[in-house]
């Protein structure tokens, strides 16, 4: 096997490292550019003036190239800083901005339509001045916000953190399209709009997903399906990732070959077709990046020159970073490079390893997603807490459908001027899209579908170790490999990797069993109140006579789903959404379709009403909560204490949180205060007959804004703090802990004790915690 050409790899690493340093520490950009430029000049002078051996000349030449690349990256950052700093100076103020949209639009969890733009003017409303800076804008959903369109928006601005590509985020409350997209961008937008409209006439699942698979338009993909796609490791199929671009390149290459085209003509047609695909799906930086990476990876394999692929990939990565250094800090760029590198370097040996036990085409089909998953896993662990454990299996199941949905869907989009043909092609593409949607939904709900790890370097190193061990075992497995052993060292490495995998698989198997059939084996039977450990958010359960109430859902579905499994809960009789902050409703997807009734706080925003509509559509009875409402939960009774109907004293949000009390039927008398601040707490104390309680859920995760009189009046025996470990807010505050301690309450905290269970036995309050607090 021909050795890989890795000579350009140091250039990519140096440019990447320099760009990352300069975008994260902008004040270092000019110093770095000057230092690297000066050293490069000195080395070049020495090479010219002093006689050197060819080894020294080679080393010196490499140093000059590396230093020049680093200096160029730093200069790009330095020249862009003034405009960015001027834009960031509008942080926290209402601004008017005009500019051109530079990305595709997608619907965020807040219901807004988000896209990136390059400003031409920026400033106070009516007095905006010339400006050229990258911004991210959120507007109410509407038509016309396409790549190339010129817009005018007015809204509140917020500066971004160092390293983010956009200098400013604008939350627009007034937006208009001044000039629609024109030229090729206008044609592409019209084709996509027609295709989306045609796709949505098809049945679900698959209708909303089809535009994402074919042209990267994800506006019709539901939040639930989007979460399932991410959990199952299939989200790259709708992100115009390298996979989409590789499918287009490979499809054109294959079709041209069937028509008898020569290799050079096939390459030209593939490049032209990929360029057209990029224009159609929106030539934003992420798409261009994915297209370049995929084109390099696929063409080096298709041309039979994989040894040159690593060098070409390194050169492309360095060139992209020189044009846009802020990509160095984005996970998407790192994932594109890693996936393309895996396609070039790791997929062939993996295919040979699999080929010892399966047919060649099957081995290659398995090796491509396997290599990408192994390479991308450590990067994902740096930024995200979720690691998909079924990503490879899901990708293999979806693999036959993905290219069909992409290619046929793309043809349906291009055939928009011929409605009959376009309808026919769209219906053909719907079936594989529905297959992928069903695959995502099914695999995402499997026990142990994903592993939660704290994001950071430690988790990345752990995942990298496991990935390396898997690669070693697969590549070096089989009788041929053992017969051609490369010495005792190779055997030791292979056995060590196998030992690590045995340990990991044993732990994973135990985790699956404990999360599945034995999920409730370690859970006490007598619990009636549970505080789930969902991070910085609320998710509390009350149980009586097999009936269950859930008060808030935490910030994400996965931690809540794990808590419900561990407690053996499959159905929620009463769901209380105290208010609509993300840390209280972000996990609703975990109970979607399994809720009998919903009580909620005031819902004013469109995304809040949409969430309630989704719950109603899945079979729940939805009602707004007001003080005075009562009901039963098994043998226990509940009462709503806050907010007061018709009161305008406190706006929707924290201060209008639904406050509930439960008691009787074996449930300790308990009070749940949502996120109330001190002022509504005082009003609650005056308007409601509170009395004494066994348990109080402390308001707003233990913030400092508390009313001492309320807690002194309720005289709770236990104070529950639902709070995330090492959160940025400093919750629970020391003054609040002291306040509850002074009332005689025992503080129980999810950040230190994990899941907390409470019950009654022999007239005593019993407490079980997942961990022992330090």
XYZ file of C-alpha atoms in Angstrom:
774
model
C 0.000 0.000 0.000
C 1.332 3.409 -0.963
C 2.253 5.672 1.944
C 0.079 8.699 2.630
C 1.476 12.098 1.734
C 1.265 14.065 5.008
C 3.754 16.827 4.201
C 1.079 19.546 4.182
C -0.465 18.430 7.479
C 1.828 20.682 9.600
C 0.696 23.707 7.558
C -2.976 23.008 8.278
C -2.280 22.473 11.986
C -0.239 25.669 12.332
C -2.769 27.812 10.449
C -5.603 26.263 12.456
C -3.852 26.812 15.781
C -2.952 30.409 14.940
C -6.480 31.213 13.749
C -7.948 29.685 16.894
C -5.605 31.687 19.127
C -6.348 34.961 17.357
C -10.147 34.631 17.267
C -10.303 33.610 20.916
C -7.806 36.304 22.003
C -8.269 39.067 19.389
C -5.741 41.409 20.995
C -3.020 38.868 20.147
C -3.684 38.987 16.373
C -1.351 41.858 15.402
C 1.396 40.708 17.778
C 1.196 37.192 16.339
C 1.231 38.456 12.739
C 4.250 40.663 13.402
C 6.205 37.989 15.300
C 5.589 35.257 12.720
C 6.329 37.598 9.818
C 9.568 38.795 11.409
C 10.816 35.286 12.174
C 9.871 34.097 8.671
C 11.841 36.990 7.152
C 14.913 36.192 9.269
C 14.808 32.513 8.327
C 14.429 33.400 4.648
C 17.429 35.764 4.838
C 19.539 33.049 6.432
C 18.562 30.608 3.711
C 19.592 33.084 1.020
C 22.837 34.325 2.601
C 24.243 31.221 4.279
C 25.218 27.986 2.544
C 23.184 25.099 3.894
C 22.894 21.404 3.246
C 19.761 20.249 1.459
C 18.381 19.013 4.810
C 18.765 22.486 6.336
C 17.230 24.111 3.269
C 14.260 21.759 3.476
C 13.788 22.449 7.189
C 14.179 26.192 6.712
C 11.782 26.234 3.776
C 9.194 24.376 5.814
C 9.624 26.855 8.671
C 9.117 29.800 6.289
C 5.938 28.287 4.867
C 4.529 27.537 8.325
C 5.382 30.991 9.680
C 3.972 32.691 6.588
C 0.723 30.745 6.938
C 0.456 31.671 10.616
C 1.156 35.319 9.873
C -1.457 35.385 7.100
C -4.124 33.918 9.395
C -3.335 36.467 12.101
C -3.428 39.323 9.579
C -6.873 38.251 8.357
C -8.153 38.417 11.936
C -6.419 41.747 12.573
C -7.895 43.467 9.524
C -11.412 42.237 10.402
C -11.300 43.373 14.039
C -12.156 47.102 13.694
C -15.475 46.472 11.954
C -16.350 43.695 14.401
C -15.485 45.818 17.446
C -17.545 48.701 16.111
C -20.537 46.362 15.673
C -20.070 44.858 19.141
C -20.163 48.336 20.691
C -23.964 48.283 20.157
C -24.365 45.520 22.741
C -27.588 45.869 24.746
C -29.033 48.668 22.585
C -31.832 48.871 20.048
C -30.364 49.130 16.551
C -31.423 49.408 12.942
C -29.437 47.333 10.478
C -29.551 46.844 6.740
C -27.585 44.217 4.912
C -27.541 41.124 2.749
C -28.457 37.639 3.933
C -25.462 35.312 3.660
C -26.881 31.988 4.897
C -29.933 29.802 4.755
C -32.643 30.356 7.363
C -33.671 27.849 10.018
C -36.270 27.873 12.783
C -34.789 27.935 16.283
C -36.257 26.523 19.468
C -37.530 30.005 20.285
C -39.736 29.951 17.164
C -37.711 32.656 15.419
C -36.278 32.354 11.938
C -32.491 32.685 12.248
C -29.956 33.531 9.535
C -26.625 35.281 9.112
C -26.147 38.559 7.275
C -23.432 41.036 6.346
C -24.413 44.549 7.331
C -24.151 47.614 5.111
C -25.471 50.042 7.759
C -25.809 49.741 11.517
C -26.800 52.191 14.229
C -29.699 53.797 16.096
C -33.103 53.552 14.378
C -33.309 56.229 11.693
C -29.622 57.171 12.059
C -27.724 54.070 10.976
C -24.278 54.620 9.472
C -22.052 52.573 7.161
C -20.896 49.280 8.647
C -19.641 45.954 7.349
C -19.752 43.190 9.927
C -21.157 39.647 10.195
C -24.316 39.491 12.314
C -26.868 36.834 13.212
C -30.503 37.914 13.040
C -33.663 36.349 14.461
C -36.995 37.403 12.956
C -40.593 36.241 13.105
C -41.149 33.465 10.526
C -42.031 34.779 7.074
C -41.240 34.500 3.379
C -38.480 36.188 1.418
C -35.602 35.746 3.856
C -33.426 33.956 1.307
C -29.731 34.085 0.550
C -28.892 37.254 -1.362
C -31.965 39.194 -0.222
C -31.421 42.683 1.193
C -33.207 43.328 4.489
C -33.808 46.028 7.072
C -34.368 45.084 10.724
C -34.865 46.896 14.021
C -34.269 45.053 17.275
C -32.209 44.589 20.398
C -28.554 43.757 19.833
C -26.306 41.501 21.898
C -22.560 41.119 21.423
C -21.259 37.593 20.962
C -18.458 35.856 22.823
C -14.918 35.735 21.475
C -14.545 33.076 18.803
C -18.079 33.275 17.417
C -18.305 33.979 13.719
C -21.007 36.638 14.066
C -19.980 39.786 15.906
C -23.530 40.683 16.940
C -26.895 38.977 17.436
C -30.019 41.038 16.655
C -33.404 39.993 18.060
C -35.585 41.762 15.521
C -39.076 42.983 16.350
C -39.448 44.683 12.955
C -38.060 43.164 9.770
C -38.704 43.680 6.073
C -37.207 42.438 2.831
C -36.021 45.526 0.981
C -34.922 43.685 -2.153
C -35.659 39.988 -2.819
C -32.916 37.611 -3.880
C -32.143 37.939 -7.573
C -30.094 36.205 -10.239
C -29.072 32.601 -9.584
C -29.917 33.052 -5.905
C -33.439 34.129 -6.796
C -33.880 31.131 -9.097
C -32.549 28.780 -6.411
C -34.892 30.292 -3.803
C -37.920 29.896 -6.084
C -37.038 26.262 -6.795
C -36.624 25.493 -3.097
C -39.865 27.189 -2.077
C -41.784 25.224 -4.706
C -40.131 21.982 -3.601
C -40.898 22.584 0.092
C -44.532 23.339 -0.710
C -44.769 20.191 -2.852
C -43.117 18.039 -0.167
C -45.458 19.218 2.587
C -48.415 17.895 0.618
C -47.063 14.379 1.230
C -47.848 12.446 4.444
C -45.697 12.307 7.549
C -43.247 10.926 8.491
C -40.905 12.026 5.777
C -42.707 15.038 4.292
C -40.976 17.667 6.426
C -37.666 15.808 6.285
C -37.493 15.500 2.482
C -36.450 19.141 1.779
C -33.730 18.805 4.408
C -32.341 15.647 2.835
C -32.454 16.995 -0.722
C -31.551 20.683 -0.434
C -30.758 21.297 3.242
C -33.964 23.244 4.006
C -34.898 22.173 7.563
C -37.633 24.715 8.278
C -40.334 22.042 8.014
C -38.583 19.544 10.329
C -40.314 19.330 13.716
C -38.360 19.859 16.929
C -39.078 16.274 18.009
C -37.796 14.754 14.753
C -34.782 17.066 14.827
C -33.954 15.807 18.341
C -34.363 12.201 17.206
C -32.094 12.801 14.206
C -29.424 14.189 16.510
C -29.749 11.351 19.034
C -29.518 8.705 16.314
C -26.507 10.362 14.654
C -28.404 11.144 11.437
C -28.570 14.934 11.709
C -25.688 15.304 9.238
C -28.047 14.135 6.475
C -30.071 17.373 6.713
C -27.210 19.788 7.380
C -25.768 19.861 3.839
C -22.767 18.100 5.298
C -19.977 16.325 3.516
C -22.250 13.294 3.200
C -24.745 15.160 1.013
C -21.976 16.601 -1.142
C -20.262 13.218 -1.387
C -23.530 11.637 -2.560
C -23.839 14.251 -5.304
C -20.212 13.822 -6.407
C -20.415 10.025 -6.323
C -23.781 9.967 -8.132
C -22.588 12.202 -10.976
C -19.320 10.256 -11.241
C -21.222 6.954 -11.439
C -23.817 8.179 -13.971
C -21.065 9.658 -16.168
C -19.176 6.365 -16.011
C -22.293 4.444 -17.117
C -22.522 6.791 -20.104
C -18.938 5.956 -21.078
C -17.323 9.263 -20.089
C -13.596 9.275 -19.503
C -12.084 9.872 -16.082
C -11.246 13.534 -16.703
C -14.750 14.278 -18.060
C -16.273 12.511 -15.057
C -14.245 14.710 -12.722
C -15.255 17.889 -14.582
C -18.946 16.914 -14.545
C -18.763 16.035 -10.840
C -17.195 19.395 -9.962
C -19.708 21.340 -12.104
C -22.615 19.389 -10.610
C -21.342 19.985 -7.084
C -21.035 23.712 -7.785
C -24.643 23.802 -8.979
C -25.741 21.890 -5.877
C -23.945 24.407 -3.636
C -25.728 27.329 -5.329
C -29.097 25.588 -5.008
C -28.814 24.725 -1.310
C -27.280 28.155 -0.430
C -23.542 28.831 -0.789
C -23.024 29.843 2.829
C -19.621 29.211 4.449
C -20.660 25.924 6.074
C -21.930 24.540 2.757
C -18.844 25.643 0.809
C -16.675 24.129 3.544
C -18.533 20.822 3.390
C -18.443 20.806 -0.416
C -14.696 21.404 -0.575
C -13.945 18.768 2.024
C -16.252 16.182 0.462
C -15.021 16.892 -3.068
C -11.410 16.412 -2.028
C -12.179 13.218 -0.141
C -14.382 11.646 -2.778
C -12.324 12.634 -5.805
C -9.065 11.316 -4.362
C -10.763 7.966 -3.758
C -12.607 7.918 -7.100
C -9.455 8.872 -8.995
C -7.477 6.132 -7.298
C -5.096 8.634 -5.661
C -5.901 8.287 -1.953
C -2.246 8.894 -1.048
C -2.617 12.525 -2.186
C -5.904 13.044 -0.388
C -4.457 13.975 3.002
C -2.247 16.634 1.454
C -5.078 18.116 -0.597
C -7.354 18.092 2.444
C -4.696 19.873 4.525
C -4.194 22.493 1.807
C -7.964 23.097 1.493
C -8.395 23.381 5.260
C -5.563 25.899 5.483
C -6.965 27.925 2.579
C -10.469 28.033 4.067
C -9.088 29.181 7.422
C -7.040 31.929 5.782
C -10.237 33.257 4.190
C -12.405 32.855 7.319
C -10.325 32.290 10.491
C -13.430 32.225 12.716
C -14.234 28.779 11.345
C -11.343 27.498 13.476
C -13.534 27.782 16.584
C -16.648 26.158 15.093
C -17.463 22.481 15.721
C -18.842 22.160 12.189
C -15.503 22.904 10.558
C -13.665 20.472 12.822
C -16.247 17.773 12.111
C -15.997 18.359 8.331
C -12.224 18.043 8.371
C -12.311 15.012 10.649
C -14.964 13.223 8.599
C -13.174 13.941 5.316
C -9.846 12.867 6.795
C -11.446 9.664 8.055
C -12.817 8.986 4.578
C -9.308 9.305 3.118
C -7.121 7.783 5.821
C -9.256 5.507 7.987
C -12.008 4.108 5.765
C -9.735 2.032 3.455
C -7.969 0.068 6.236
C -11.276 -0.373 8.055
C -12.827 -1.711 4.849
C -9.960 -4.215 4.538
C -10.496 -5.252 8.160
C -14.237 -5.756 7.640
C -13.520 -7.420 4.289
C -12.029 -10.429 6.085
C -15.446 -11.407 7.402
C -17.916 -9.919 4.868
C -18.236 -9.135 1.131
C -16.216 -6.180 -0.151
C -19.114 -3.828 -1.079
C -20.738 -4.400 2.320
C -17.411 -3.817 4.061
C -16.899 -0.508 2.234
C -20.470 0.630 2.955
C -19.906 -0.110 6.640
C -16.415 1.399 6.783
C -17.421 4.905 5.604
C -19.907 5.791 8.417
C -17.822 3.796 10.889
C -14.702 5.832 10.104
C -16.611 9.121 10.285
C -18.155 8.185 13.638
C -14.784 7.204 15.126
C -13.141 10.430 13.941
C -15.963 12.773 14.945
C -16.758 11.251 18.336
C -13.938 12.975 20.270
C -14.793 16.357 18.692
C -18.456 15.980 19.608
C -17.421 15.176 23.193
C -15.597 18.526 23.371
C -18.769 20.528 22.765
C -21.800 18.328 23.505
C -22.866 16.180 26.424
C -24.573 13.563 24.237
C -22.675 10.723 22.585
C -24.777 8.635 20.217
C -24.257 4.923 20.843
C -26.473 3.815 17.981
C -25.151 6.289 15.395
C -23.246 3.691 13.390
C -26.164 1.240 13.354
C -28.636 3.995 12.444
C -26.393 5.227 9.636
C -26.057 1.709 8.252
C -29.851 1.253 8.299
C -30.398 4.652 6.688
C -27.493 4.312 4.238
C -29.478 2.728 1.358
C -32.192 5.408 1.594
C -30.037 8.534 2.009
C -28.587 8.740 -1.542
C -31.969 7.948 -3.119
C -33.754 10.634 -1.110
C -30.979 13.149 -1.837
C -30.634 12.516 -5.570
C -34.307 11.950 -6.433
C -35.363 14.815 -4.162
C -32.816 17.072 -5.829
C -34.200 16.117 -9.241
C -37.724 16.856 -7.980
C -36.561 20.287 -6.886
C -34.954 21.009 -10.267
C -38.085 19.767 -12.064
C -40.315 22.429 -10.452
C -41.124 24.057 -13.861
C -42.685 20.689 -14.870
C -45.273 20.107 -12.096
C -46.283 16.604 -13.175
C -42.723 15.310 -13.272
C -41.852 17.148 -10.059
C -44.811 15.567 -8.221
C -43.819 12.119 -9.445
C -40.178 12.511 -8.382
C -41.158 13.988 -5.018
C -43.436 11.029 -4.308
C -40.603 8.646 -5.198
C -38.229 10.514 -2.887
C -40.793 10.523 -0.060
C -40.466 6.778 0.633
C -36.715 6.814 1.479
C -37.263 10.047 3.447
C -39.975 8.327 5.484
C -37.616 5.372 5.992
C -34.938 7.688 7.409
C -37.458 9.496 9.644
C -38.739 6.161 10.977
C -35.160 4.983 11.538
C -34.337 8.120 13.529
C -37.499 7.923 15.638
C -37.116 4.213 16.376
C -33.403 4.131 17.169
C -33.501 7.333 19.248
C -35.980 5.692 21.625
C -33.919 2.562 22.233
C -32.590 2.158 25.803
C -29.022 3.423 25.943
C -29.331 5.165 22.577
C -26.964 7.833 23.805
C -24.492 8.347 26.586
C -24.373 11.551 28.622
C -20.826 12.747 29.301
C -19.749 16.142 30.610
C -18.493 18.135 27.636
C -14.779 18.898 27.779
C -11.249 17.675 27.202
C -11.573 14.740 29.619
C -14.555 13.260 27.799
C -12.896 13.911 24.428
C -9.782 11.997 25.500
C -11.906 9.113 26.774
C -13.878 8.893 23.532
C -10.657 9.200 21.511
C -9.152 6.273 23.448
C -12.181 4.081 22.798
C -12.279 5.103 19.113
C -8.579 4.306 18.685
C -9.031 0.903 20.318
C -11.952 0.072 18.027
C -9.907 1.071 14.970
C -6.911 -1.022 16.078
C -9.035 -4.114 16.702
C -10.897 -3.854 13.384
C -7.847 -3.071 11.247
C -5.595 -5.697 12.799
C -8.230 -8.429 13.180
C -8.471 -11.577 11.144
C -6.167 -14.499 10.315
C -4.237 -12.574 7.628
C -3.303 -9.883 10.092
C -2.163 -12.443 12.664
C -0.222 -14.366 10.086
C 1.663 -11.246 9.044
C 2.228 -9.986 12.562
C 4.404 -6.919 12.789
C 6.201 -8.055 15.909
C 5.538 -8.400 19.579
C 4.799 -4.687 19.971
C 1.912 -4.862 17.513
C 0.429 -7.879 19.272
C 0.639 -6.104 22.636
C -1.103 -3.033 21.223
C -3.854 -5.162 19.717
C -4.421 -7.092 22.947
C -4.413 -3.896 25.028
C -7.007 -2.344 22.701
C -9.145 -5.465 22.949
C -8.913 -5.389 26.746
C -10.034 -1.759 26.847
C -13.010 -2.550 24.603
C -13.995 -5.534 26.756
C -14.084 -3.286 29.817
C -16.034 -0.578 27.969
C -18.545 -3.057 26.528
C -19.032 -4.645 29.939
C -19.753 -1.264 31.510
C -22.030 -0.307 28.600
C -23.917 -3.585 28.861
C -24.404 -3.072 32.568
C -25.641 0.468 31.880
C -28.151 -0.788 29.294
C -29.468 -3.434 31.688
C -29.740 -0.951 34.548
C -31.485 1.590 32.304
C -33.726 -1.063 30.821
C -35.023 -4.220 32.506
C -33.457 -3.386 35.888
C -34.093 0.361 35.768
C -36.204 0.308 38.920
C -34.252 -2.367 40.790
C -32.411 0.138 42.981
C -35.333 2.538 43.440
C -37.089 2.500 46.819
C -40.757 1.531 46.619
C -42.004 4.095 49.107
C -41.115 7.333 47.356
C -43.876 9.876 46.718
C -41.821 12.963 45.752
C -38.828 12.928 43.412
C -36.497 15.706 42.341
C -34.819 14.573 39.107
C -31.226 15.616 38.475
C -31.672 17.394 35.139
C -28.976 20.043 35.503
C -29.866 23.721 35.830
C -33.625 23.330 35.695
C -36.703 21.918 37.421
C -38.257 18.465 37.017
C -40.139 17.217 40.088
C -42.497 14.273 40.413
C -45.348 13.593 42.819
C -46.848 10.071 43.028
C -49.933 8.782 44.782
C -51.803 5.497 44.172
C -50.018 4.907 40.842
C -50.922 8.402 39.587
C -48.048 10.723 38.720
C -47.693 14.488 38.365
C -44.627 16.102 36.777
C -43.817 19.717 37.608
C -41.656 21.105 34.773
C -39.420 19.080 32.461
C -35.915 20.497 32.822
C -33.785 21.978 30.026
C -33.421 18.875 27.798
C -35.301 15.613 27.107
C -32.460 13.159 27.764
C -31.889 13.693 31.531
C -35.631 13.670 32.204
C -36.127 10.498 30.151
C -33.350 8.787 32.133
C -34.960 9.828 35.429
C -38.388 8.561 34.355
C -36.889 5.216 33.285
C -35.098 4.813 36.590
C -38.372 5.383 38.435
C -40.394 3.119 36.148
C -42.724 5.882 34.969
C -44.290 5.501 31.542
C -47.255 7.880 31.787
C -47.733 11.363 33.263
C -51.266 11.981 34.524
C -50.710 15.701 35.215
C -47.974 17.849 33.669
C -47.479 21.286 35.219
C -45.482 23.803 33.164
C -44.909 26.586 35.672
C -43.651 28.973 32.962
C -41.956 28.726 29.590
C -38.267 29.348 30.241
C -36.120 26.692 28.574
C -34.880 25.276 31.890
C -38.495 24.403 32.729
C -39.944 23.241 29.374
C -36.901 22.159 27.335
C -37.484 18.466 28.100
C -41.136 18.254 26.994
C -40.188 15.929 24.126
C -39.380 13.215 26.702
C -43.071 12.964 27.683
C -44.737 13.940 24.396
C -47.674 11.622 23.759
C -47.626 10.261 27.321
C -49.459 13.069 29.143
C -53.071 13.048 30.316
C -53.561 16.687 31.359
C -51.491 19.870 31.281
C -51.653 22.917 33.551
C -49.539 25.850 32.399
C -48.626 29.417 33.203
C -49.456 32.383 30.926
C -48.474 31.661 27.301
C -47.935 34.805 25.232
C -45.295 33.939 22.618
C -45.940 31.994 19.429
C -43.454 29.232 20.324
C -45.177 28.786 23.710
C -48.589 28.388 22.107
C -47.106 26.001 19.562
C -45.675 23.805 22.332
C -49.098 23.624 23.998
C -50.754 22.862 20.658
C -48.339 19.959 20.129
C -49.187 18.567 23.568
C -52.910 18.872 22.809
C -52.438 17.188 19.419
C -50.735 14.250 21.159
C -53.786 13.653 23.363
C -53.357 15.890 26.423
C -56.076 18.104 27.878
C -54.505 21.573 28.145
C -55.665 24.275 30.577
C -54.199 27.509 31.907
C -53.594 27.470 35.672
C -55.076 30.054 38.055
C -55.152 30.360 41.812
C -58.043 28.398 43.290
C -58.044 25.421 40.915
C -58.147 22.055 42.703
C -57.935 18.425 41.798
C -56.948 14.920 42.832
C -53.887 12.857 42.047
C -54.679 9.301 43.075
C -55.423 9.598 46.809
C -53.628 12.965 47.112
C -55.076 16.422 46.509
C -53.523 19.412 44.749
C -54.291 23.123 44.697
C -53.036 25.997 42.521
C -51.955 28.962 44.673
C -50.544 31.330 42.027
C -50.939 33.272 39.703
C -54.103 35.220 40.467
C -56.557 35.299 37.566
C -56.720 38.663 35.809
C -53.870 40.218 37.801
C -51.618 42.537 35.800
C -49.227 43.159 38.690
C -46.695 40.585 37.515
C -45.808 39.859 33.866
C -45.679 36.407 32.316
C -42.501 34.543 33.131
C -40.788 33.919 36.454
C -43.134 36.064 38.555
C -46.241 34.436 37.063
C -44.934 30.910 37.693
C -47.581 28.366 38.627
C -47.303 27.599 42.358
C -48.787 24.266 43.505
C -49.303 22.426 46.755
C -49.820 18.670 47.140
C -50.767 16.625 50.184
C -52.559 13.555 51.486
C -52.655 10.011 50.163
C -49.174 9.328 51.503
C -47.704 12.455 49.900
C -45.969 14.796 52.378
C -47.544 18.255 52.340
C -45.371 20.027 49.793
C -45.123 23.453 48.157
C -43.608 24.105 44.700
C -42.658 27.746 44.128
C -41.506 27.742 40.491
C -39.239 30.726 39.847
C -41.061 33.352 41.924
C -38.990 36.317 43.081
C -39.372 38.039 46.455
C -42.168 40.453 45.461
C -44.694 37.825 44.275
C -43.642 35.607 47.194
C -44.818 38.345 49.583
C -48.075 38.682 47.651
C -48.535 34.890 47.745
C -48.057 34.886 51.506
C -50.801 37.509 51.882
C -53.335 35.977 49.469
C -53.010 32.206 50.057
C -53.607 30.165 53.216
C -50.257 28.401 53.324
C -49.748 26.904 56.787
C -46.826 24.567 57.460
C -45.296 22.159 54.932
C -43.063 19.125 55.116
C -41.312 19.980 51.835
C -40.751 23.211 49.914
C -39.205 23.425 46.454
C -37.138 26.599 46.811
C -37.963 29.243 44.216
C -35.678 29.971 41.244
C -33.058 27.323 42.047
C -32.073 29.109 45.259
C -31.371 32.566 43.846
C -30.805 35.444 46.284
C -34.149 37.078 45.427
C -36.205 35.403 48.173
C -38.678 36.604 50.819
C -37.604 35.471 54.268
C -41.140 35.885 55.627
C -42.539 33.231 53.291
C -40.055 30.549 54.339
C -40.436 31.446 58.018
C -44.201 31.066 57.651
C -44.185 27.642 55.952
C -41.622 26.129 58.398
C -40.632 23.363 55.947
C -38.713 20.352 57.253
C -36.960 19.817 53.885
C -35.912 22.435 51.306
C -35.376 21.084 47.776
C -32.916 22.896 45.512
C -33.226 21.805 41.878
C -29.943 23.141 40.532
C -27.139 22.281 38.097
C -23.602 21.517 39.211
C -21.138 24.409 38.734
C -23.832 26.577 37.130
C -22.971 30.093 35.946
C -25.482 31.769 38.285
C -23.944 30.741 41.594
C -27.157 28.914 42.583
C -28.000 28.155 45.294
C -26.768 31.400 46.843
C -25.191 31.184 50.269
C -27.627 33.723 51.705
C -30.569 31.562 50.611
C -29.003 28.457 52.137
C -28.512 30.390 55.383
C -32.127 31.604 55.239
C -33.518 28.068 54.957
C -31.118 26.769 57.589
C -32.382 29.446 59.986
C -35.950 28.146 59.553
C -34.838 24.634 60.512
C -35.124 23.122 57.015
C -32.732 20.433 55.809
C -31.277 21.469 52.424
C -31.257 18.799 49.703
C -29.545 19.709 46.407
C -29.580 17.886 43.085
C -26.187 19.342 42.130
C -24.537 17.530 45.055
C -26.871 14.632 45.802
C -28.230 13.781 42.357
C -31.746 12.416 42.207
C -33.605 12.972 45.488
C -36.554 10.822 46.644
C -38.845 11.505 49.590
C -41.605 9.483 51.217
C -43.361 8.856 54.505
C -42.930 5.882 56.796
C -43.907 5.425 60.445
C -44.985 9.078 60.489
C -41.459 10.106 59.582
C -40.190 11.816 56.452
C -37.832 9.458 54.629
C -35.116 10.655 52.237
C -33.118 8.730 49.647
C -30.369 10.415 47.592
C -28.420 9.175 44.595
C -25.106 10.487 45.951
C -23.691 11.408 49.321
C -23.251 15.173 49.515
C -19.678 16.306 50.249
